[in-house]
PDB file of C-alpha atoms in Angstrom:
ATOM      1  CA  MET A   1     -47.109  56.767  60.744  1.00  0.00           C
ATOM      2  CA  LYS A   2     -49.461  53.792  60.321  1.00  0.00           C
ATOM      3  CA  GLY A   3     -52.725  54.566  58.534  1.00  0.00           C
ATOM      4  CA  GLY A   4     -51.401  57.875  57.221  1.00  0.00           C
ATOM      5  CA  TYR A   5     -52.645  59.861  60.227  1.00  0.00           C
ATOM      6  CA  ASP A   6     -50.810  61.301  63.187  1.00  0.00           C
ATOM      7  CA  ARG A   7     -52.526  59.357  65.930  1.00  0.00           C
ATOM      8  CA  SER A   8     -51.474  61.808  68.590  1.00  0.00           C
ATOM      9  CA  LYS A   9     -53.942  64.218  66.994  1.00  0.00           C
ATOM     10  CA  SER A  10     -57.713  64.371  67.357  1.00  0.00           C
ATOM     11  CA  LEU A  11     -60.319  64.218  64.621  1.00  0.00           C
ATOM     12  CA  GLN A  12     -60.864  67.922  65.144  1.00  0.00           C
ATOM     13  CA  GLU A  13     -57.171  68.595  64.461  1.00  0.00           C
ATOM     14  CA  LEU A  14     -56.907  66.203  61.515  1.00  0.00           C
ATOM     15  CA  GLU A  15     -60.046  67.443  59.812  1.00  0.00           C
ATOM     16  CA  GLN A  16     -59.346  71.055  60.806  1.00  0.00           C
ATOM     17  CA  GLN A  17     -62.953  71.509  61.810  1.00  0.00           C
ATOM     18  CA  ASP A  18     -64.066  72.548  65.288  1.00  0.00           C
ATOM     19  CA  TRP A  19     -67.668  71.637  65.998  1.00  0.00           C
ATOM     20  CA  GLY A  20     -67.697  73.941  69.003  1.00  0.00           C
ATOM     21  CA  GLU A  21     -69.816  73.114  72.001  1.00  0.00           C
ATOM     22  CA  PRO A  22     -72.877  70.891  71.510  1.00  0.00           C
ATOM     23  CA  THR A  23     -76.105  72.799  70.976  1.00  0.00           C
ATOM     24  CA  TYR A  24     -78.231  69.756  71.804  1.00  0.00           C
ATOM     25  CA  HIS A  25     -77.404  68.291  75.187  1.00  0.00           C
ATOM     26  CA  SER A  26     -77.965  64.574  74.894  1.00  0.00           C
ATOM     27  CA  SER A  27     -75.454  62.072  76.177  1.00  0.00           C
ATOM     28  CA  LEU A  28     -74.700  60.854  72.646  1.00  0.00           C
ATOM     29  CA  VAL A  29     -74.189  64.324  71.170  1.00  0.00           C
ATOM     30  CA  THR A  30     -71.993  65.382  74.085  1.00  0.00           C
ATOM     31  CA  THR A  31     -69.955  62.174  73.790  1.00  0.00           C
ATOM     32  CA  CYS A  32     -69.408  62.615  70.041  1.00  0.00           C
ATOM     33  CA  HIS A  33     -68.246  66.192  70.540  1.00  0.00           C
ATOM     34  CA  ARG A  34     -65.871  65.067  73.298  1.00  0.00           C
ATOM     35  CA  LEU A  35     -64.492  62.235  71.161  1.00  0.00           C
ATOM     36  CA  ARG A  36     -63.736  64.615  68.292  1.00  0.00           C
ATOM     37  CA  ARG A  37     -61.225  66.266  70.644  1.00  0.00           C
ATOM     38  CA  LYS A  38     -59.650  63.024  71.899  1.00  0.00           C
ATOM     39  CA  PRO A  39     -56.333  61.903  70.360  1.00  0.00           C
ATOM     40  CA  LEU A  40     -56.819  58.889  68.082  1.00  0.00           C
ATOM     41  CA  ASN A  41     -54.188  56.904  69.975  1.00  0.00           C
ATOM     42  CA  GLN A  42     -56.442  57.071  73.048  1.00  0.00           C
ATOM     43  CA  PHE A  43     -59.591  55.782  71.307  1.00  0.00           C
ATOM     44  CA  THR A  44     -61.099  52.657  72.833  1.00  0.00           C
ATOM     45  CA  VAL A  45     -63.216  50.030  71.090  1.00  0.00           C
ATOM     46  CA  GLU A  46     -66.249  51.739  72.602  1.00  0.00           C
ATOM     47  CA  ASP A  47     -65.169  55.129  71.255  1.00  0.00           C
ATOM     48  CA  LEU A  48     -64.835  53.669  67.758  1.00  0.00           C
ATOM     49  CA  ARG A  49     -68.187  51.900  68.070  1.00  0.00           C
ATOM     50  CA  ILE A  50     -69.959  55.120  69.031  1.00  0.00           C
ATOM     51  CA  MET A  51     -68.416  57.306  66.345  1.00  0.00           C
ATOM     52  CA  ILE A  52     -68.739  54.772  63.527  1.00  0.00           C
ATOM     53  CA  GLY A  53     -72.316  54.088  64.604  1.00  0.00           C
ATOM     54  CA  GLN A  54     -72.980  57.804  64.103  1.00  0.00           C
ATOM     55  CA  GLN A  55     -71.172  57.727  60.712  1.00  0.00           C
ATOM     56  CA  ILE A  56     -68.635  60.304  61.903  1.00  0.00           C
ATOM     57  CA  SER A  57     -65.174  60.617  60.297  1.00  0.00           C
ATOM     58  CA  LEU A  58     -65.428  57.199  58.644  1.00  0.00           C
ATOM     59  CA  PRO A  59     -62.339  57.537  56.392  1.00  0.00           C
ATOM     60  CA  ILE A  60     -60.209  57.941  59.508  1.00  0.00           C
ATOM     61  CA  LEU A  61     -62.047  55.735  61.990  1.00  0.00           C
ATOM     62  CA  VAL A  62     -62.984  52.674  59.917  1.00  0.00           C
ATOM     63  CA  PRO A  63     -59.325  51.759  59.242  1.00  0.00           C
ATOM     64  CA  LEU A  64     -58.619  52.149  62.975  1.00  0.00           C
ATOM     65  CA  ALA A  65     -61.558  49.891  63.773  1.00  0.00           C
ATOM     66  CA  VAL A  66     -60.359  47.307  61.270  1.00  0.00           C
ATOM     67  CA  GLU A  67     -56.959  47.315  62.977  1.00  0.00           C
ATOM     68  CA  ARG A  68     -58.749  46.422  66.222  1.00  0.00           C
ATOM     69  CA  LEU A  69     -60.915  43.792  64.536  1.00  0.00           C
ATOM     70  CA  GLU A  70     -58.131  41.943  62.721  1.00  0.00           C
ATOM     71  CA  PRO A  71     -56.576  40.494  65.892  1.00  0.00           C
ATOM     72  CA  GLU A  72     -59.914  40.347  67.744  1.00  0.00           C
ATOM     73  CA  PRO A  73     -62.881  40.079  65.335  1.00  0.00           C
ATOM     74  CA  LEU A  74     -65.435  40.173  68.141  1.00  0.00           C
ATOM     75  CA  ALA A  75     -63.878  43.151  69.928  1.00  0.00           C
ATOM     76  CA  GLU A  76     -66.410  44.416  72.418  1.00  0.00           C
ATOM     77  CA  GLY A  77     -67.331  47.922  73.503  1.00  0.00           C
ATOM     78  CA  ARG A  78     -70.031  48.290  76.143  1.00  0.00           C
ATOM     79  CA  CYS A  79     -72.753  46.279  74.432  1.00  0.00           C
ATOM     80  CA  TYR A  80     -71.843  42.736  73.357  1.00  0.00           C
ATOM     81  CA  PRO A  81     -69.071  40.725  71.719  1.00  0.00           C
ATOM     82  CA  GLY A  82     -68.862  41.899  68.125  1.00  0.00           C
ATOM     83  CA  ASP A  83     -70.499  45.287  68.684  1.00  0.00           C
ATOM     84  CA  LEU A  84     -67.665  47.108  66.916  1.00  0.00           C
ATOM     85  CA  LEU A  85     -67.925  44.766  63.937  1.00  0.00           C
ATOM     86  CA  ALA A  86     -71.695  45.349  63.914  1.00  0.00           C
ATOM     87  CA  MET A  87     -71.169  49.097  63.518  1.00  0.00           C
ATOM     88  CA  VAL A  88     -68.539  48.601  60.800  1.00  0.00           C
ATOM     89  CA  LEU A  89     -70.921  46.318  58.897  1.00  0.00           C
ATOM     90  CA  LYS A  90     -73.609  49.035  59.019  1.00  0.00           C
ATOM     91  CA  VAL A  91     -71.413  51.541  57.191  1.00  0.00           C
ATOM     92  CA  ASP A  92     -73.046  52.522  53.908  1.00  0.00           C
ATOM     93  CA  GLU A  93     -71.894  50.542  50.884  1.00  0.00           C
ATOM     94  CA  ALA A  94     -70.906  53.769  49.085  1.00  0.00           C
ATOM     95  CA  PHE A  95     -68.095  54.135  51.635  1.00  0.00           C
ATOM     96  CA  TRP A  96     -66.657  50.733  50.726  1.00  0.00           C
ATOM     97  CA  ALA A  97     -66.562  51.591  47.022  1.00  0.00           C
ATOM     98  CA  ASN A  98     -64.166  54.430  47.839  1.00  0.00           C
ATOM     99  CA  HIS A  99     -62.116  52.453  50.387  1.00  0.00           C
ATOM    100  CA  PRO A 100     -61.289  49.094  48.776  1.00  0.00           C
ATOM    101  CA  ASP A 101     -58.445  48.255  51.167  1.00  0.00           C
ATOM    102  CA  SER A 102     -60.690  48.554  54.223  1.00  0.00           C
ATOM    103  CA  PHE A 103     -63.408  46.671  52.326  1.00  0.00           C
ATOM    104  CA  GLN A 104     -61.131  43.693  51.683  1.00  0.00           C
ATOM    105  CA  ARG A 105     -59.821  43.716  55.243  1.00  0.00           C
ATOM    106  CA  VAL A 106     -63.369  43.685  56.655  1.00  0.00           C
ATOM    107  CA  ARG A 107     -64.303  40.818  54.324  1.00  0.00           C
ATOM    108  CA  HIS A 108     -61.343  38.875  55.725  1.00  0.00           C
ATOM    109  CA  VAL A 109     -62.456  39.594  59.311  1.00  0.00           C
ATOM    110  CA  VAL A 110     -65.995  38.485  58.441  1.00  0.00           C
ATOM    111  CA  GLY A 111     -64.622  35.250  56.979  1.00  0.00           C
ATOM    112  CA  ARG A 112     -62.779  34.542  60.222  1.00  0.00           C
ATOM    113  CA  VAL A 113     -65.935  35.232  62.230  1.00  0.00           C
ATOM    114  CA  ARG A 114     -67.975  32.945  59.965  1.00  0.00           C
ATOM    115  CA  ASP A 115     -65.384  30.181  60.417  1.00  0.00           C
ATOM    116  CA  ALA A 116     -65.564  30.566  64.207  1.00  0.00           C
ATOM    117  CA  LEU A 117     -69.376  30.609  64.499  1.00  0.00           C
ATOM    118  CA  SER A 118     -69.655  26.979  65.571  1.00  0.00           C
ATOM    119  CA  SER A 119     -67.240  27.555  68.461  1.00  0.00           C
ATOM    120  CA  LEU A 120     -69.139  30.509  69.941  1.00  0.00           C
ATOM    121  CA  ASP A 121     -71.286  30.107  73.048  1.00  0.00           C
ATOM    122  CA  GLU A 122     -75.091  29.836  72.938  1.00  0.00           C
ATOM    123  CA  ILE A 123     -75.586  33.574  73.453  1.00  0.00           C
ATOM    124  CA  THR A 124     -72.788  35.016  71.330  1.00  0.00           C
ATOM    125  CA  GLY A 125     -73.259  32.588  68.425  1.00  0.00           C
ATOM    126  CA  PRO A 126     -76.840  33.572  67.527  1.00  0.00           C
ATOM    127  CA  THR A 127     -76.052  37.260  68.045  1.00  0.00           C
ATOM    128  CA  VAL A 128     -73.104  37.096  65.667  1.00  0.00           C
ATOM    129  CA  GLN A 129     -75.072  34.965  63.195  1.00  0.00           C
ATOM    130  CA  LYS A 130     -77.788  37.651  63.090  1.00  0.00           C
ATOM    131  CA  LEU A 131     -75.157  40.357  62.685  1.00  0.00           C
ATOM    132  CA  LEU A 132     -73.766  38.537  59.608  1.00  0.00           C
ATOM    133  CA  GLU A 133     -77.250  37.918  58.172  1.00  0.00           C
ATOM    134  CA  ASP A 134     -78.132  41.611  58.442  1.00  0.00           C
ATOM    135  CA  ALA A 135     -74.865  42.858  56.930  1.00  0.00           C
ATOM    136  CA  PRO A 136     -74.507  43.849  53.278  1.00  0.00           C
ATOM    137  CA  ARG A 137     -73.957  40.776  51.118  1.00  0.00           C
ATOM    138  CA  SER A 138     -70.915  42.388  49.516  1.00  0.00           C
ATOM    139  CA  LEU A 139     -69.144  42.191  52.878  1.00  0.00           C
ATOM    140  CA  THR A 140     -70.319  38.765  53.942  1.00  0.00           C
ATOM    141  CA  SER A 141     -70.358  36.632  50.801  1.00  0.00           C
ATOM    142  CA  ALA A 142     -67.627  34.006  50.743  1.00  0.00           C
ATOM    143  CA  THR A 143     -64.552  35.000  48.803  1.00  0.00           C
ATOM    144  CA  THR A 144     -63.495  32.845  45.894  1.00  0.00           C
TER     145      THR A 144
END
């Protein structure tokens, strides 16, 4: 079982915590509640982007996101190329201190993105450049 989790299970099952029905009926809240009940093996890039952007279940979802980013660093949900990476780079630095494997894997992905910057088109290139500039230095500084 890759990643140590049964991917046929949902976050709700893995964390053994049922949030119940949403008490605030916004699209985002409703979506997050729905995604907590969705099996991990059915998560899309967009699902990961949403949940990580809301800082939900990071120890489970960040490694899944990194698995998506390693073969496709600019994996795209519904926003723009690299939107999943953008959400991963916004994860609080305290998380990375407790998850060194994911930290190193993200640094490797960032290095690949940095190396590819010059080959990106005139819209994607500046967007990705800004994403890297805004990310924590610990994730974006060149490895030695």
